[in-house]
Coordinates of C-alpha atoms in Angstrom, one line a residue:
M1 CA 69.5 67.3 -7.6
A2 CA 71.4 69.0 -10.4
A3 CA 75.1 68.2 -10.6
A4 CA 77.9 68.7 -13.1
E5 CA 78.3 65.9 -15.7
G6 CA 80.3 63.0 -14.4
S7 CA 79.9 64.1 -10.7
L8 CA 78.0 62.3 -8.0
V9 CA 74.9 64.1 -6.8
P10 CA 74.8 65.2 -3.1
E11 CA 72.4 62.3 -2.3
G12 CA 74.9 59.9 -3.7
R13 CA 77.8 61.3 -1.8
A14 CA 75.8 61.3 1.4
S15 CA 74.8 57.7 0.9
L16 CA 78.4 56.6 0.2
A17 CA 79.8 58.3 3.2
A18 CA 77.0 56.8 5.4
F19 CA 77.5 53.3 4.0
L20 CA 81.2 53.4 4.7
L21 CA 80.5 54.7 8.2
G22 CA 78.2 51.8 8.9
A23 CA 80.6 49.3 7.4
S24 CA 83.3 50.6 9.7
V25 CA 81.9 48.3 12.4
A26 CA 84.1 45.7 10.7
A27 CA 87.2 47.6 11.9
L28 CA 86.2 47.4 15.6
P29 CA 88.2 44.2 16.2
L30 CA 91.3 46.2 15.2
L31 CA 90.5 49.2 17.3
L32 CA 89.7 47.1 20.3
S33 CA 92.4 44.5 19.7
A34 CA 89.7 41.8 19.9
P35 CA 89.0 38.9 17.6
P36 CA 86.0 39.2 15.2
A37 CA 84.3 36.3 17.0
L38 CA 84.0 38.4 20.2
L39 CA 81.9 41.1 18.4
A40 CA 79.9 38.7 16.3
G41 CA 79.2 36.4 19.2
P42 CA 76.5 36.6 21.9
G43 CA 78.8 38.0 24.7
L44 CA 77.9 41.2 26.6
Q45 CA 81.2 43.0 25.6
G46 CA 80.6 42.5 21.9
R47 CA 77.0 43.7 22.1
A48 CA 78.0 46.8 24.1
A49 CA 80.7 47.6 21.5
L50 CA 78.2 47.3 18.7
A51 CA 75.6 49.3 20.5
L52 CA 78.0 52.2 21.2
H53 CA 79.2 52.1 17.6
V54 CA 75.7 52.4 16.3
A55 CA 74.8 55.2 18.7
G56 CA 77.9 57.1 17.9
I57 CA 77.3 56.9 14.1
N58 CA 73.7 57.8 14.4
A59 CA 74.6 60.9 16.4
L60 CA 77.2 61.9 13.8
L61 CA 74.7 61.5 10.9
R62 CA 72.2 63.7 12.7
L63 CA 74.9 66.4 13.1
L64 CA 76.0 66.1 9.4
Y65 CA 72.7 65.8 7.6
R66 CA 69.2 67.3 7.7
P67 CA 66.1 65.8 6.1
P68 CA 65.9 64.6 3.4
L69 CA 69.6 63.7 3.3
Y70 CA 69.3 62.2 6.8
Q71 CA 66.7 59.7 5.6
I72 CA 69.1 58.6 2.8
A73 CA 72.1 58.5 5.1
I74 CA 70.4 56.4 7.8
R75 CA 69.3 53.7 5.2
A76 CA 72.7 53.6 3.6
C77 CA 74.3 53.4 7.1
F78 CA 72.1 50.5 8.0
L79 CA 73.1 48.6 4.9
G80 CA 76.8 49.4 5.6
F81 CA 76.4 48.2 9.2
A82 CA 74.8 45.0 7.9
C83 CA 77.7 44.5 5.5
G84 CA 80.2 45.1 8.2
C85 CA 78.5 42.7 10.6
G86 CA 78.5 40.2 7.7
L87 CA 82.3 40.6 7.4
L88 CA 82.7 40.0 11.1
L89 CA 80.7 36.8 10.8
S90 CA 82.6 35.8 7.6
F91 CA 86.0 36.1 9.2
G92 CA 85.1 34.7 12.6
Q93 CA 85.0 31.1 13.6
S94 CA 81.3 31.1 14.1
S95 CA 79.0 28.5 12.5
W96 CA 77.1 31.5 11.1
R97 CA 80.0 32.2 8.7
H98 CA 78.0 31.5 5.6
F99 CA 75.2 33.7 6.8
G100 CA 77.8 36.4 7.0
W101 CA 78.4 35.9 3.3
Y102 CA 74.7 36.3 2.8
M103 CA 74.5 39.5 4.8
C104 CA 77.3 41.1 2.8
S105 CA 75.6 40.0 -0.5
L106 CA 72.2 41.3 0.5
S107 CA 73.4 44.7 1.8
L108 CA 75.8 45.3 -1.1
F109 CA 73.0 44.5 -3.6
H110 CA 70.6 47.0 -2.1
Y111 CA 73.1 49.7 -1.6
S112 CA 74.6 49.4 -5.0
E113 CA 71.1 49.7 -6.5
Y114 CA 70.9 53.2 -5.0
L115 CA 74.4 54.2 -5.9
M116 CA 74.1 53.1 -9.5
T117 CA 70.9 55.1 -9.9
A118 CA 72.6 58.1 -8.4
I119 CA 75.4 57.7 -11.0
N120 CA 73.3 56.8 -14.0
N121 CA 69.8 58.4 -13.6
P122 CA 69.8 60.9 -10.7
R123 CA 66.5 62.3 -11.9
S124 CA 64.7 59.1 -10.9
L125 CA 66.6 58.8 -7.6
S126 CA 64.5 58.4 -4.4
L127 CA 64.4 56.4 -1.2
D128 CA 62.7 53.7 -3.2
S129 CA 65.9 53.3 -5.2
F130 CA 67.3 51.2 -2.3
L131 CA 64.6 48.6 -3.1
L132 CA 64.2 48.0 0.6
N133 CA 60.5 48.3 0.3
H134 CA 60.3 46.5 -3.1
S135 CA 57.1 44.6 -2.2
F136 CA 55.3 42.7 0.5
E137 CA 56.2 39.5 -1.4
Y138 CA 59.8 40.4 -1.5
T139 CA 59.9 41.0 2.3
L140 CA 58.0 37.8 2.9
A141 CA 60.5 35.8 0.8
A142 CA 63.4 37.3 2.8
L143 CA 61.8 36.4 6.1
S144 CA 61.1 32.9 4.9
S145 CA 64.7 32.4 4.0
W146 CA 65.9 33.6 7.4
I147 CA 63.4 31.3 9.2
E148 CA 64.4 28.3 7.1
F149 CA 68.1 28.8 7.7
T150 CA 67.6 29.2 11.5
V151 CA 65.2 26.2 11.9
E152 CA 67.4 23.9 9.8
K153 CA 70.5 25.1 11.5
I154 CA 69.0 24.1 14.9
I155 CA 67.7 20.8 13.7
Y156 CA 70.5 19.7 11.4
P157 CA 73.5 22.1 11.9
E158 CA 75.8 20.1 9.5
M159 CA 73.4 21.0 6.7
K160 CA 74.5 24.6 6.9
Q161 CA 78.2 23.9 6.8
I162 CA 78.5 22.6 3.2
T163 CA 81.2 25.1 2.2
W164 CA 81.5 24.0 -1.4
L165 CA 77.7 24.5 -2.0
S166 CA 77.7 27.9 -0.3
T167 CA 80.7 28.8 -2.5
V168 CA 78.7 27.9 -5.6
G169 CA 75.9 30.1 -4.3
L170 CA 78.3 33.0 -3.6
L171 CA 79.6 32.7 -7.2
M172 CA 76.0 32.9 -8.5
V173 CA 75.4 35.9 -6.3
I174 CA 78.5 37.7 -7.6
F175 CA 77.7 36.8 -11.2
G176 CA 74.1 37.9 -10.9
D177 CA 74.8 41.2 -9.2
C178 CA 77.7 42.1 -11.6
L179 CA 75.5 41.3 -14.6
R180 CA 72.7 43.5 -13.2
K181 CA 75.0 46.4 -12.4
A182 CA 76.7 46.1 -15.9
A183 CA 73.2 46.3 -17.4
M184 CA 72.4 49.5 -15.3
L185 CA 75.7 51.1 -16.4
T186 CA 75.2 50.2 -20.0
A187 CA 71.7 51.5 -20.1
G188 CA 72.6 54.7 -18.4
S189 CA 69.7 57.1 -18.0
N190 CA 67.5 54.7 -19.9
F191 CA 67.4 52.4 -16.9
N192 CA 64.6 52.9 -14.4
H193 CA 63.4 50.7 -11.5
I194 CA 59.8 51.4 -12.7
V195 CA 58.4 50.4 -16.1
Q196 CA 57.9 53.7 -17.9
N197 CA 54.6 54.3 -19.7
E198 CA 55.7 57.4 -21.6
K199 CA 58.7 57.7 -23.8
S200 CA 61.0 60.6 -22.9
D201 CA 63.0 62.6 -25.4
T202 CA 66.3 61.0 -24.3
H203 CA 64.9 57.4 -24.2
T204 CA 66.8 55.2 -26.7
L205 CA 66.8 51.4 -27.4
V206 CA 70.0 50.0 -25.9
T207 CA 71.3 46.9 -27.8
S208 CA 75.0 47.0 -27.1
G209 CA 77.2 45.5 -24.4
V210 CA 75.3 43.0 -22.2
Y211 CA 72.1 43.9 -24.0
G212 CA 73.7 42.2 -27.0
W213 CA 73.7 39.0 -25.0
F214 CA 70.2 39.2 -23.4
R215 CA 67.3 41.5 -23.9
H216 CA 66.8 41.8 -20.2
P217 CA 70.2 41.4 -18.6
S218 CA 69.2 43.2 -15.4
Y219 CA 66.4 40.7 -14.8
V220 CA 68.7 37.8 -15.7
G221 CA 71.2 39.1 -13.1
W222 CA 68.5 39.5 -10.4
F223 CA 67.1 36.1 -11.2
Y224 CA 70.3 34.2 -10.6
W225 CA 71.3 36.5 -7.7
S226 CA 68.1 35.7 -5.8
I227 CA 68.5 31.9 -6.4
G228 CA 72.2 32.2 -5.5
T229 CA 71.4 33.7 -2.1
Q230 CA 69.4 30.5 -1.2
V231 CA 72.1 28.2 -2.5
L232 CA 74.6 30.1 -0.4
L233 CA 72.4 29.5 2.7
C234 CA 71.8 25.9 1.8
N235 CA 68.1 26.4 2.0
P236 CA 66.5 23.7 -0.2
V237 CA 62.9 24.8 0.3
C238 CA 63.7 28.4 -0.6
V239 CA 65.8 27.4 -3.5
V240 CA 62.7 25.9 -5.1
G241 CA 60.4 28.6 -3.9
Y242 CA 62.7 31.5 -5.0
T243 CA 63.2 29.9 -8.5
L244 CA 59.5 29.5 -9.1
A245 CA 58.5 32.9 -7.7
S246 CA 61.3 34.8 -9.4
W247 CA 60.5 33.0 -12.8
R248 CA 56.8 33.9 -12.6
F249 CA 57.6 37.5 -11.5
F250 CA 60.0 38.1 -14.3
R251 CA 57.8 36.5 -16.9
E252 CA 55.0 38.9 -16.1
R253 CA 57.4 41.8 -15.8
I254 CA 59.1 41.1 -19.2
E255 CA 55.7 40.9 -20.9
E256 CA 54.6 44.2 -19.4
E257 CA 57.8 45.9 -20.3
E258 CA 57.9 44.6 -23.8
F259 CA 54.4 45.9 -24.6
T260 CA 55.8 49.3 -23.7
L261 CA 59.0 48.9 -25.6
I262 CA 57.1 47.8 -28.8
H263 CA 55.0 50.9 -28.4
F264 CA 58.1 53.1 -28.0
F265 CA 60.3 51.6 -30.7
G266 CA 58.0 49.6 -33.0
A267 CA 59.8 47.5 -35.7
E268 CA 63.2 48.4 -34.3
Y269 CA 62.4 46.5 -31.0
L270 CA 60.7 43.6 -32.8
E271 CA 63.8 43.1 -34.9
Y272 CA 65.9 43.2 -31.7
K273 CA 63.6 40.7 -30.1
K274 CA 64.0 38.2 -32.9
R275 CA 67.7 38.5 -32.8
V276 CA 68.5 38.4 -29.0
P277 CA 67.0 36.0 -26.4
S278 CA 65.4 37.3 -23.2
G279 CA 68.1 35.5 -21.2
L280 CA 65.7 33.8 -18.8
P281 CA 64.8 30.1 -19.2
F282 CA 61.5 29.4 -21.1
I283 CA 60.6 33.1 -21.2
K284 CA 60.3 34.4 -24.7
G285 CA 58.5 37.6 -23.9
V286 CA 55.3 39.1 -25.3
K287 CA 53.8 37.4 -28.3
V288 CA 53.0 39.8 -31.2
E289 CA 50.5 38.9 -33.9
L290 CA 51.5 40.4 -37.2

């Protein structure tokens, strides 16, 4: 996984090429001289075009890459395909347009997690960096949001056509994801998806940039991104559920992480903790008895 400084490791290059190949499904309307709605709709012609596109790309990836690069490429391609399909829904006249926004947001979030890790901290890069298998609870939350959207759309379709509310959700998503990626870029090789129990020689306390605003900007970004996805979908039940579940998760995660950071940096981190808020509402972090 070694690469020259400033260059993207082979895994990162393979993932980027595969993501763009998958996203190329959004260009099918231009190639076929067909409206986006034809491909995004339930018609046989659209399904056949999508199936042939997927089969062709999968064959190409198998020719280009061997394991383990193929496992990376196929996941990145899947996310690119989801993003491309989201674009088709977004620009079509379908009543699923806002769900298309959601598909783009979700796929870009997960792919950019991998890409940022490949750029910043390639030593920790793995298939888990896509965060597709984050946890059972995360998967259950995603399934719940899709079920709520579909059921409410069937029962009360007008509820899913509140464009101004979905736009607010989209802005929350963009803000949250940009803040998280800014935190990853600022932290550089200090950022890791897994809380570290041992301090490496290169591990430093980052207090500049977005870390001067919040102690945990990546968690703040993820918190508002996750809630924003449900505002975007106009899912009232999941808005409440995601808010409570995310708040509880990050409260526990921040306490766990701050125990480690105090152990690593001692008084330096305690001074930083006094000066800069966590960034999440009603979460002050670990309490230290002096």
